[in-house]
Coordinates of N, CA and C in Angstrom, one line a residue:
Chain F
X12 N 1.0 -0.9 -0.3 CA -0.2 0.1 -0.1 C 0.6 1.3 -0.3
X13 N 0.4 2.5 -0.9 CA 1.4 3.6 -1.0 C 0.5 4.5 -0.9
X14 N 1.2 5.1 0.6 CA 0.2 6.3 0.7 C 1.0 7.9 0.7
X15 N 0.2 9.1 1.4 CA 1.1 10.3 1.6 C 1.5 10.6 2.8
X16 N 2.7 11.2 3.0 CA 2.8 11.7 4.1 C 3.2 13.1 4.4
X17 N 2.1 13.9 5.4 CA 2.7 15.1 5.7 C 3.4 15.5 7.1
X18 N 4.2 16.6 7.1 CA 4.9 17.0 8.8 C 4.3 18.4 8.8
X19 N 4.5 19.2 9.5 CA 3.9 20.4 9.6 C 4.9 21.3 11.3
X20 N 4.9 21.9 11.3 CA 5.8 23.2 12.1 C 6.8 22.4 12.6
X21 N 6.7 22.1 13.6 CA 8.3 21.6 14.2 C 8.3 20.5 14.1
X22 N 7.4 19.7 13.6 CA 7.4 18.1 13.6 C 8.5 18.4 12.0
X23 N 7.9 19.3 10.7 CA 8.6 19.1 9.9 C 10.4 20.0 10.1
X24 N 10.0 20.8 10.7 CA 11.7 20.9 10.8 C 12.2 20.3 11.6
X25 N 12.0 19.4 12.4 CA 13.1 18.6 13.1 C 13.0 17.4 12.1
X26 N 12.3 16.9 10.8 CA 12.5 15.8 10.7 C 13.2 16.5 9.3
X27 N 12.9 17.6 8.8 CA 13.3 18.2 7.7 C 13.0 18.1 6.4
X28 N 11.6 17.5 6.4 CA 11.2 17.0 5.3 C 9.3 17.5 5.5
X29 N 8.9 18.4 4.3 CA 7.6 18.4 4.7 C 6.5 17.4 4.4
X30 N 6.8 16.8 2.9 CA 5.5 15.6 2.6 C 7.1 14.4 1.6
X31 N 6.2 13.3 1.4 CA 6.8 12.3 0.5 C 6.1 11.1 0.6
X32 N 6.0 10.2 -0.4 CA 5.2 9.1 0.0 C 5.9 8.0 0.0
X33 N 5.5 6.8 0.8 CA 6.0 5.7 1.4 C 5.4 4.3 0.9
X34 N 5.9 3.1 0.9 CA 5.2 2.0 0.1 C 5.2 1.3 1.7
X35 N 4.1 0.9 2.0 CA 4.1 0.7 3.4 C 4.0 -1.2 3.6
X36 N 4.8 -2.1 4.0 CA 4.6 -3.3 4.2 C 3.2 -3.6 5.2
X37 N 2.9 -5.0 4.2 CA 1.6 -5.4 4.5 C 1.2 -5.5 5.7
X38 N 2.0 -5.5 6.8 CA 1.0 -5.8 7.9 C 0.3 -4.3 8.7
X39 N 0.7 -3.2 8.0 CA 0.7 -2.0 8.7 C -1.3 -1.8 8.4
X40 N -1.9 -1.8 9.8 CA -3.0 -1.4 9.2 C -3.6 -0.1 10.1
X41 N -3.2 0.6 10.6 CA -3.7 1.5 11.3 C -2.7 3.0 11.3
X42 N -3.1 4.2 11.7 CA -2.1 5.2 12.2 C -0.9 5.3 12.5
X43 N -1.3 4.0 13.8 CA -0.3 4.6 14.9 C 0.5 3.5 14.2
X44 N 0.1 2.5 13.6 CA 1.6 1.4 12.9 C 2.4 2.1 12.1
X45 N 1.9 3.2 11.0 CA 2.7 3.8 10.2 C 3.8 4.8 11.4
X46 N 2.8 5.4 12.8 CA 4.4 6.1 12.9 C 5.1 4.8 13.6
X47 N 5.0 4.1 13.9 CA 6.0 3.2 14.6 C 6.7 2.4 13.4
X48 N 5.9 2.9 12.1 CA 7.1 1.4 10.9 C 8.2 3.5 10.7
X49 N 7.9 4.3 11.1 CA 8.4 5.6 10.1 C 9.8 5.6 11.9
X50 N 8.9 5.6 13.1 CA 9.9 5.8 13.9 C 11.3 4.8 13.6
X51 N 10.9 3.4 12.9 CA 12.3 2.3 12.5 C 13.6 3.0 12.1
X52 N 12.8 4.1 11.6 CA 14.2 5.1 10.6 C 14.9 5.2 11.4
X53 N 14.4 5.8 12.9 CA 16.2 5.9 13.7 C 16.1 7.7 13.7
X54 N 16.8 7.6 14.9 CA 17.7 9.1 15.1 C 16.3 10.1 15.5
X55 N 16.4 11.1 14.7 CA 15.3 12.0 14.7 C 13.9 11.6 14.7
X56 N 13.7 10.4 13.6 CA 12.4 10.3 13.3 C 11.9 9.4 14.8
X57 N 12.9 8.5 15.3 CA 12.6 7.9 17.0 C 12.4 9.1 17.7
X58 N 13.2 10.0 17.6 CA 12.6 11.4 18.5 C 11.3 11.9 18.5
X59 N 11.0 12.1 17.0 CA 10.1 13.2 16.7 C 8.9 12.6 17.1
X60 N 8.5 11.2 16.9 CA 7.7 10.8 16.5 C 6.7 9.5 18.0
X61 N 8.0 9.3 19.2 CA 7.8 9.1 19.7 C 7.4 10.5 20.9
X62 N 6.5 12.0 20.2 CA 6.6 12.3 21.7 C 5.1 12.3 21.9
X63 N 5.0 12.5 23.4 CA 4.2 12.4 23.9 C 2.4 13.1 23.4
X64 N 3.1 14.6 22.8 CA 2.1 15.6 21.9 C 1.7 15.7 20.9
X65 N 2.5 14.2 20.2 CA 2.4 14.4 18.7 C 0.8 14.3 18.5
X66 N 0.2 14.9 17.5 CA -1.2 14.6 16.9 C -1.0 14.0 15.4
X67 N -2.4 13.3 15.4 CA -1.8 12.9 13.7 C -3.5 13.1 13.0
X68 N -3.4 12.9 11.7 CA -4.6 13.4 11.2 C -4.5 12.3 9.8
X69 N -5.6 11.6 9.6 CA -5.8 11.0 8.3 C -6.8 11.3 7.7
X70 N -6.5 11.1 6.4 CA -7.7 12.3 5.1 C -8.6 13.5 6.0
X71 N -7.2 14.6 5.8 CA -8.0 15.4 6.7 C -9.1 16.0 7.5
X72 N -8.6 14.9 8.9 CA -9.5 15.1 10.0 C -8.5 14.1 10.9
X73 N -8.4 14.7 12.0 CA -7.8 14.3 13.4 C -8.3 12.8 13.4
X74 N -6.7 12.1 13.7 CA -7.2 10.6 13.3 C -6.7 9.9 14.8
X75 N -6.8 9.3 15.1 CA -7.3 8.3 16.7 C -5.9 7.1 15.9
X76 N -5.3 6.8 16.8 CA -4.2 5.7 16.9 C -4.4 4.3 16.1
X77 N -6.3 4.2 16.4 CA -7.0 3.3 15.6 C -7.4 3.3 14.2
X78 N -6.4 4.5 14.1 CA -7.6 4.9 12.1 C -7.0 3.9 12.0
X79 N -8.3 3.3 11.0 CA -7.3 2.7 9.6 C -6.4 3.5 8.1
X80 N -5.3 2.8 7.8 CA -4.8 3.4 6.2 C -5.4 3.0 5.4
X81 N -5.9 3.5 4.4 CA -6.6 3.1 3.0 C -5.5 3.1 2.0
X82 N -5.2 2.0 0.8 CA -4.6 3.2 -0.3 C -4.5 4.6 -0.6
X83 N -3.4 5.0 -0.8 CA -3.5 6.3 -1.5 C -3.6 7.3 -0.4
X84 N -4.5 7.4 0.9 CA -4.8 7.9 1.7 C -3.2 9.0 2.2
X85 N -3.8 10.3 2.9 CA -3.2 10.9 3.1 C -2.6 11.2 4.8
X86 N -1.9 10.6 5.2 CA -1.2 10.7 6.9 C -0.8 12.2 6.7
X87 N -0.8 12.5 8.3 CA -0.4 14.0 8.7 C -0.1 14.0 9.9
X88 N 1.5 14.1 10.2 CA 2.0 14.5 11.8 C 2.1 16.0 12.4
X89 N 2.2 16.3 13.3 CA 2.4 18.1 13.8 C 2.2 18.0 15.0
X90 N 2.7 19.2 15.8 CA 2.5 19.1 17.0 C 1.1 19.8 17.4
X91 N 0.8 20.2 18.8 CA -1.2 20.5 19.2 C -1.0 22.0 18.6
X92 N -1.9 22.1 18.0 CA -2.2 23.0 17.6 C -2.2 24.5 18.6
X93 N -1.6 25.8 17.0 CA -1.9 27.1 18.3 C -2.5 28.1 17.5
X94 N -3.8 28.1 16.5 CA -3.7 29.4 16.3 C -4.3 30.1 17.1
X95 N -5.6 30.7 15.9 CA -6.4 31.9 17.1 C -6.2 32.8 17.7
Chain W
X1 N -23.0 30.9 5.7 CA -21.7 30.9 6.0 C -20.4 30.7 5.7
X2 N -19.3 31.6 5.9 CA -18.4 31.2 4.9 C -17.1 31.6 5.9
X3 N -15.9 30.8 5.2 CA -14.5 30.2 6.0 C -13.3 31.1 5.0
X4 N -12.5 31.5 5.5 CA -11.2 32.5 4.6 C -10.2 32.0 5.5
X5 N -9.2 31.6 4.7 CA -7.9 31.8 4.8 C -7.2 32.7 4.1
X6 N -6.7 33.6 4.8 CA -6.0 34.3 3.8 C -4.6 35.1 4.2
X7 N -3.8 35.8 3.8 CA -2.2 36.0 4.4 C -3.3 37.7 4.6
X8 N -3.9 38.5 3.6 CA -4.1 40.0 3.8 C -5.1 39.8 5.2
X9 N -5.1 41.4 5.6 CA -6.2 41.7 6.5 C -7.0 42.1 6.3
X10 N -8.4 42.1 7.0 CA -9.6 42.6 7.3 C -10.3 43.3 7.7
X11 N -10.9 44.4 7.3 CA -11.9 45.2 7.4 C -13.2 44.4 8.3
X12 N -13.6 44.4 9.7 CA -14.1 44.5 10.2 C -15.5 44.9 10.3
X13 N -15.6 46.0 9.7 CA -16.8 46.9 9.5 C -17.4 46.3 8.5
X14 N -16.9 46.0 7.4 CA -17.2 45.5 5.7 C -17.6 44.3 6.5
X15 N -16.5 43.3 6.7 CA -17.0 42.4 7.0 C -18.3 41.9 7.7
X16 N -19.0 42.7 8.6 CA -20.5 42.4 9.7 C -20.8 43.1 8.5
X17 N -21.5 44.4 7.8 CA -22.1 44.8 6.9 C -22.1 43.1 5.8
X18 N -21.3 42.8 5.4 CA -21.4 41.8 4.4 C -22.8 40.6 5.2
X19 N -22.5 40.5 6.3 CA -22.9 39.2 7.3 C -23.9 39.6 7.5
X20 N -24.7 40.6 7.8 CA -25.7 40.8 7.8 C -26.6 41.2 6.7
X21 N -26.1 41.7 5.8 CA -26.9 42.1 3.8 C -27.8 40.7 3.2
X22 N -27.8 40.0 4.4 CA -28.7 38.8 3.2 C -29.8 38.4 4.3
X23 N -30.1 38.8 5.3 CA -31.3 39.0 6.4 C -31.5 39.8 6.9
X24 N -32.9 39.8 7.3 CA -33.4 40.9 7.6 C -34.3 41.1 8.6
X25 N -33.9 39.4 10.0 CA -34.2 38.9 10.7 C -33.0 39.3 12.1
X26 N -32.3 39.7 11.4 CA -31.3 39.8 12.5 C -31.5 40.5 14.1
X27 N -31.0 40.3 14.6 CA -31.3 41.2 15.5 C -30.2 41.7 16.9
X28 N -29.1 40.2 16.4 CA -27.7 40.1 17.1 C -26.5 40.1 16.0
X29 N -25.7 40.8 16.2 CA -24.2 40.5 15.6 C -23.2 39.9 16.7
X30 N -22.2 39.5 17.0 CA -21.0 39.2 18.0 C -19.9 38.8 17.0
X31 N -19.2 40.0 17.4 CA -17.8 39.2 16.8 C -16.9 39.1 17.6
X32 N -15.7 37.9 17.5 CA -14.4 38.1 18.3 C -13.3 38.2 17.4
X33 N -12.4 39.4 17.3 CA -11.2 39.9 16.7 C -10.5 39.3 17.4
X34 N -8.7 38.1 17.4 CA -7.4 38.4 17.9 C -6.5 39.0 17.4
X35 N -5.5 39.6 17.9 CA -4.8 40.2 18.0 C -3.7 39.9 18.2
X36 N -2.6 39.8 17.4 CA -1.2 39.5 17.7 C -0.8 41.0 19.3
X37 N -0.2 39.8 20.3 CA 0.8 40.5 21.2 C 1.9 41.2 21.2
X38 N 2.8 42.0 21.7 CA 3.9 41.9 21.3 C 4.5 41.5 22.8
X39 N 4.2 41.3 23.2 CA 5.0 40.3 24.0 C 4.3 38.4 24.5
X40 N 4.8 37.6 25.0 CA 4.5 36.3 25.3 C 5.3 35.6 26.1
X41 N 5.1 34.9 27.3 CA 5.7 34.3 27.7 C 6.9 35.3 28.4
X42 N 6.7 36.6 29.4 CA 7.9 37.0 29.2 C 8.3 38.0 28.2
X43 N 8.5 37.8 26.9 CA 9.9 38.5 26.4 C 8.6 39.1 25.1
X44 N 9.8 39.9 25.0 CA 9.0 40.9 23.7 C 8.8 39.9 22.1
X45 N 7.7 40.2 21.4 CA 7.5 39.7 20.1 C 7.8 40.7 19.7
X46 N 8.2 40.5 18.3 CA 8.7 41.5 17.2 C 8.0 41.1 15.8
X47 N 7.6 39.3 15.8 CA 6.4 39.1 14.3 C 6.5 37.6 14.9
X48 N 5.8 37.2 14.1 CA 5.3 36.0 14.3 C 4.9 35.6 13.2
X49 N 5.4 34.2 13.1 CA 4.5 33.5 11.3 C 3.6 32.3 11.7
X50 N 2.3 32.8 10.5 CA 1.7 31.5 11.2 C 1.3 30.5 9.5
X51 N 1.6 29.3 10.4 CA 1.5 28.2 9.0 C 0.1 27.5 9.1
X52 N -0.1 27.1 8.3 CA -1.4 25.8 8.6 C -1.5 24.9 7.5
X53 N -2.5 24.2 7.8 CA -2.5 22.6 6.8 C -4.3 23.0 5.6
X54 N -3.8 23.8 4.7 CA -4.5 23.6 3.7 C -5.2 22.5 3.6
X55 N -6.3 22.9 3.3 CA -7.4 21.2 3.0 C -7.7 21.2 4.3
X56 N -7.1 20.5 5.6 CA -7.7 20.0 6.9 C -8.3 21.8 7.4
X57 N -7.6 22.7 7.2 CA -8.2 24.1 8.1 C -9.2 24.2 8.0
X58 N -9.4 24.1 6.5 CA -11.0 24.4 5.8 C -12.5 23.5 6.6
X59 N -11.8 22.2 6.4 CA -12.6 21.4 6.7 C -13.1 21.4 8.0
X60 N -12.1 21.5 9.1 CA -12.2 21.6 10.3 C -12.7 23.1 10.8
X61 N -12.8 23.9 10.1 CA -13.0 25.4 10.3 C -15.0 25.0 9.9
X62 N -14.9 24.3 9.1 CA -16.7 24.0 8.5 C -17.3 23.2 9.4
X63 N -16.9 22.3 10.4 CA -16.7 21.5 11.4 C -17.0 22.2 12.8
X64 N -17.0 23.2 12.7 CA -16.9 24.3 13.5 C -18.1 24.8 13.7
X65 N -18.3 25.6 12.5 CA -19.6 26.8 11.8 C -20.5 25.3 12.1
X66 N -20.7 23.8 11.9 CA -21.7 22.8 11.3 C -22.5 22.6 12.6
X67 N -21.3 22.2 13.8 CA -21.8 22.5 15.4 C -22.5 23.5 15.7
X68 N -21.5 24.5 15.4 CA -22.5 25.8 16.2 C -24.0 26.0 15.7
X69 N -24.0 25.3 14.6 CA -25.3 25.8 13.7 C -26.3 25.0 14.5
X70 N -25.9 23.5 14.4 CA -27.2 22.6 15.2 C -27.1 22.8 16.7
X71 N -26.8 23.9 17.2 CA -26.5 23.5 18.7 C -27.4 25.3 18.7
X72 N -26.9 26.0 18.1 CA -28.0 27.4 18.5 C -28.4 28.3 17.0
X73 N -29.0 28.7 17.7 CA -30.1 29.4 16.5 C -29.6 30.7 15.8
X74 N -28.3 30.1 14.8 CA -27.5 31.0 14.0 C -28.1 31.6 13.0
X75 N -28.1 32.5 12.2 CA -28.6 33.2 10.9 C -27.2 32.9 9.6
X76 N -26.4 33.6 10.5 CA -25.3 33.2 9.4 C -23.7 33.6 10.2
X77 N -23.0 33.3 9.6 CA -21.6 33.0 10.7 C -20.0 34.0 9.6
X78 N -19.3 33.6 10.1 CA -18.3 34.2 9.5 C -17.1 33.4 10.2
X79 N -15.6 33.2 9.8 CA -14.4 33.2 10.6 C -13.5 33.1 9.0
X80 N -12.6 34.2 9.1 CA -11.6 34.6 8.8 C -10.0 34.6 9.7
X81 N -9.6 33.9 8.7 CA -8.1 33.6 9.6 C -7.1 33.9 8.9
X82 N -5.5 34.8 9.2 CA -4.9 35.1 8.4 C -3.9 34.2 8.6
X83 N -2.9 33.7 7.8 CA -1.8 32.9 7.8 C -0.8 34.3 7.2
X84 N 0.7 33.4 7.5 CA 2.2 34.5 6.8 C 2.7 35.2 8.2
X85 N 3.4 36.2 7.7 CA 4.1 36.7 8.8 C 3.2 38.0 9.4
X86 N 2.9 38.0 10.5 CA 2.2 39.2 11.2 C 3.1 40.0 12.5
X87 N 2.3 41.3 12.4 CA 3.6 41.8 13.4 C 2.4 42.1 14.7
X88 N 2.8 42.8 16.0 CA 2.1 43.2 17.0 C 1.1 44.2 16.5
X89 N -0.5 43.8 17.3 CA -1.5 44.7 16.8 C -1.8 44.7 16.0
X90 N -1.5 43.5 14.9 CA -2.5 43.2 13.6 C -3.0 42.0 14.1
X91 N -4.7 42.2 13.2 CA -5.5 41.1 13.3 C -4.9 39.9 12.9
X92 N -5.8 38.4 13.6 CA -5.1 37.4 13.4 C -6.8 36.7 12.7
X93 N -7.5 36.8 13.4 CA -8.9 36.2 13.6 C -9.8 36.7 13.8
X94 N -10.6 36.3 13.4 CA -12.4 36.9 13.0 C -13.2 36.0 13.4
X95 N -14.1 36.1 14.3 CA -15.2 34.8 14.2 C -16.6 36.0 14.3
X96 N -17.2 36.2 13.8 CA -18.4 36.6 13.6 C -19.5 35.9 13.8
X97 N -20.6 35.9 14.2 CA -22.0 35.2 14.3 C -23.3 36.3 14.4
X98 N -24.5 36.1 13.7 CA -25.7 37.3 13.1 C -26.6 35.8 13.8
X99 N -27.6 36.0 14.5 CA -28.8 35.6 14.9 C -29.6 36.4 15.5
X100 N -30.7 35.6 15.7 CA -31.8 36.8 16.1 C -31.7 37.5 17.3
X101 N -31.5 36.9 18.1 CA -31.3 37.2 19.7 C -29.7 37.2 20.1
X102 N -29.1 37.9 21.1 CA -27.9 37.9 21.7 C -27.3 37.2 22.4
X103 N -28.4 36.2 23.5 CA -28.0 35.0 24.0 C -27.1 34.2 22.6
X104 N -27.9 33.5 21.9 CA -27.4 32.4 21.3 C -25.8 33.7 19.9
X105 N -25.9 34.1 19.7 CA -24.8 35.2 19.1 C -23.7 34.7 20.2
X106 N -23.9 35.7 21.4 CA -22.8 35.2 22.4 C -22.0 34.2 22.9
X107 N -22.8 33.1 22.7 CA -22.9 31.7 23.0 C -21.8 31.4 21.8
X108 N -22.7 31.1 21.0 CA -21.5 30.6 19.1 C -20.9 30.7 18.6
X109 N -20.5 32.3 19.1 CA -19.0 33.2 18.7 C -17.8 32.5 19.7
X110 N -18.4 32.4 21.2 CA -17.4 31.7 22.4 C -16.9 30.7 21.8
X111 N -17.9 29.4 21.2 CA -17.5 28.3 21.1 C -17.0 28.2 19.7
X112 N -17.3 28.8 19.1 CA -15.7 28.8 17.4 C -14.8 29.4 17.8
X113 N -14.7 30.4 18.9 CA -13.2 30.6 19.0 C -12.7 29.5 20.2
X114 N -12.8 29.1 20.8 CA -12.6 27.9 21.7 C -12.5 26.9 21.2
X115 N -13.0 26.3 20.1 CA -13.2 25.5 19.3 C -12.1 25.0 18.0
X116 N -12.0 26.5 17.8 CA -10.8 26.7 16.9 C -9.4 26.8 17.3
X117 N -9.4 26.9 18.6 CA -8.1 27.4 19.2 C -7.5 25.8 19.3
X118 N -8.4 24.7 19.8 CA -7.7 23.2 19.5 C -8.1 22.8 18.6
X119 N -8.7 22.9 17.4 CA -9.1 22.3 16.6 C -8.8 22.4 15.2
X120 N -8.4 23.8 14.7 CA -7.9 23.8 13.4 C -6.2 23.6 13.6
X121 N -5.8 23.3 12.7 CA -4.8 23.2 11.9 C -3.7 24.6 11.4
X122 N -3.3 25.4 12.8 CA -3.1 26.5 12.5 C -1.4 26.1 13.6
X123 N -0.7 26.8 13.4 CA 0.8 26.7 14.7 C 1.1 28.0 14.2
X124 N 2.2 28.3 15.3 CA 2.7 29.9 15.6 C 3.9 30.0 15.6
X125 N 4.6 30.5 15.4 CA 6.2 30.4 15.4 C 6.7 32.1 15.4
X126 N 7.0 32.1 16.0 CA 7.4 34.0 17.0 C 8.7 34.3 16.9
X127 N 9.2 35.7 16.6 CA 10.7 35.7 16.3 C 10.6 37.3 17.8
X128 N 11.8 36.7 18.3 CA 11.7 37.4 20.1 C 12.1 38.8 20.2
X129 N 12.4 39.7 20.4 CA 13.6 40.4 20.8 C 14.8 40.8 21.4
X130 N 14.8 39.5 21.4 CA 16.0 38.7 22.2 C 17.2 38.2 20.6
X131 N 16.0 38.0 19.4 CA 16.9 37.7 18.8 C 16.4 35.8 18.8
X132 N 15.5 35.6 19.4 CA 15.3 34.0 19.0 C 14.2 33.5 18.0
X133 N 13.8 32.0 17.5 CA 12.1 32.3 17.1 C 11.8 30.3 17.5
X134 N 10.9 31.0 18.2 CA 10.7 29.6 18.9 C 8.7 29.3 18.5
X135 N 8.6 28.3 18.5 CA 7.0 27.4 18.8 C 6.5 27.8 19.4
X136 N 5.4 28.6 19.1 CA 4.5 29.3 20.4 C 4.0 27.5 20.7
X137 N 4.0 27.2 21.9 CA 3.2 26.0 22.8 C 1.6 25.9 22.8
X138 N 1.4 24.6 22.4 CA -0.5 24.8 23.3 C -0.5 25.3 24.7
X139 N -1.7 25.9 24.8 CA -1.5 26.1 26.2 C -3.4 24.9 26.6
X140 N -2.8 24.3 27.3 CA -3.8 23.7 29.1 C -5.4 24.5 29.2
X141 N -4.8 26.1 28.9 CA -6.5 26.6 29.6 C -7.0 26.8 28.1
X142 N -6.4 27.1 27.1 CA -7.2 26.4 25.3 C -8.1 25.4 25.8
X143 N -7.5 24.1 26.0 CA -8.4 22.9 26.2 C -9.3 22.5 27.3
X144 N -8.8 23.3 28.1 CA -10.2 23.7 29.2 C -10.9 24.3 28.9
X145 N -10.7 25.6 27.6 CA -12.2 26.4 27.9 C -13.1 25.8 27.0
X146 N -12.4 24.5 26.0 CA -13.1 24.0 25.0 C -14.2 23.0 25.7
X147 N -13.4 22.5 26.9 CA -14.0 21.1 27.7 C -15.9 21.8 28.2
X148 N -15.8 23.5 28.5 CA -16.7 24.2 29.0 C -18.4 24.3 28.2
X149 N -17.6 24.0 27.0 CA -19.0 23.1 26.2 C -19.7 22.1 26.1

């Protein structure tokens, strides 16, 4: 399964990437599986994506860890929002 | 109902005129304007840069408007949020609500800005007078403000 990943604000700056497409192994089902898969890249990936405050979105909606991922979907990782 | 994300400033009076123009049964308009402060966490602030998640931002704001509409008797509403680089005293955000009676408009407007603060994907990065650049941290008080609804 191929999905689009996007990173915002401090998360984007620390990872040094704004967006990418990745091909996922077959056993990945949820947004949290994607997070754990990306953490295996090690270094800053492991550090940034393990932060307790990290927020995740799937298809432009706030996601829970168990939100299902589907072919071609867009998953985003970002810090708590600070608008207004 | 209208939602705009823009870099340019907005004219409060023109926006409120537009909000009222399609309805003759409006008895109350309540608006909230958020502005950039020149101090945060005891440091002077020179400027602030606002980033957002295009697509998700609009979806989140539409969801907030829709929830407010289901809960209160609203005739019309508008949310404008600026992005890009802003200076102290600049306007950042406008939430305005029109309804038949003031109570509904006050409550809906406060709910919408409280919800926006914790649910719409905007992030602020500020440049301090000391020369530092830092991301603004989310406040627990914003989370608790939403819980009262």
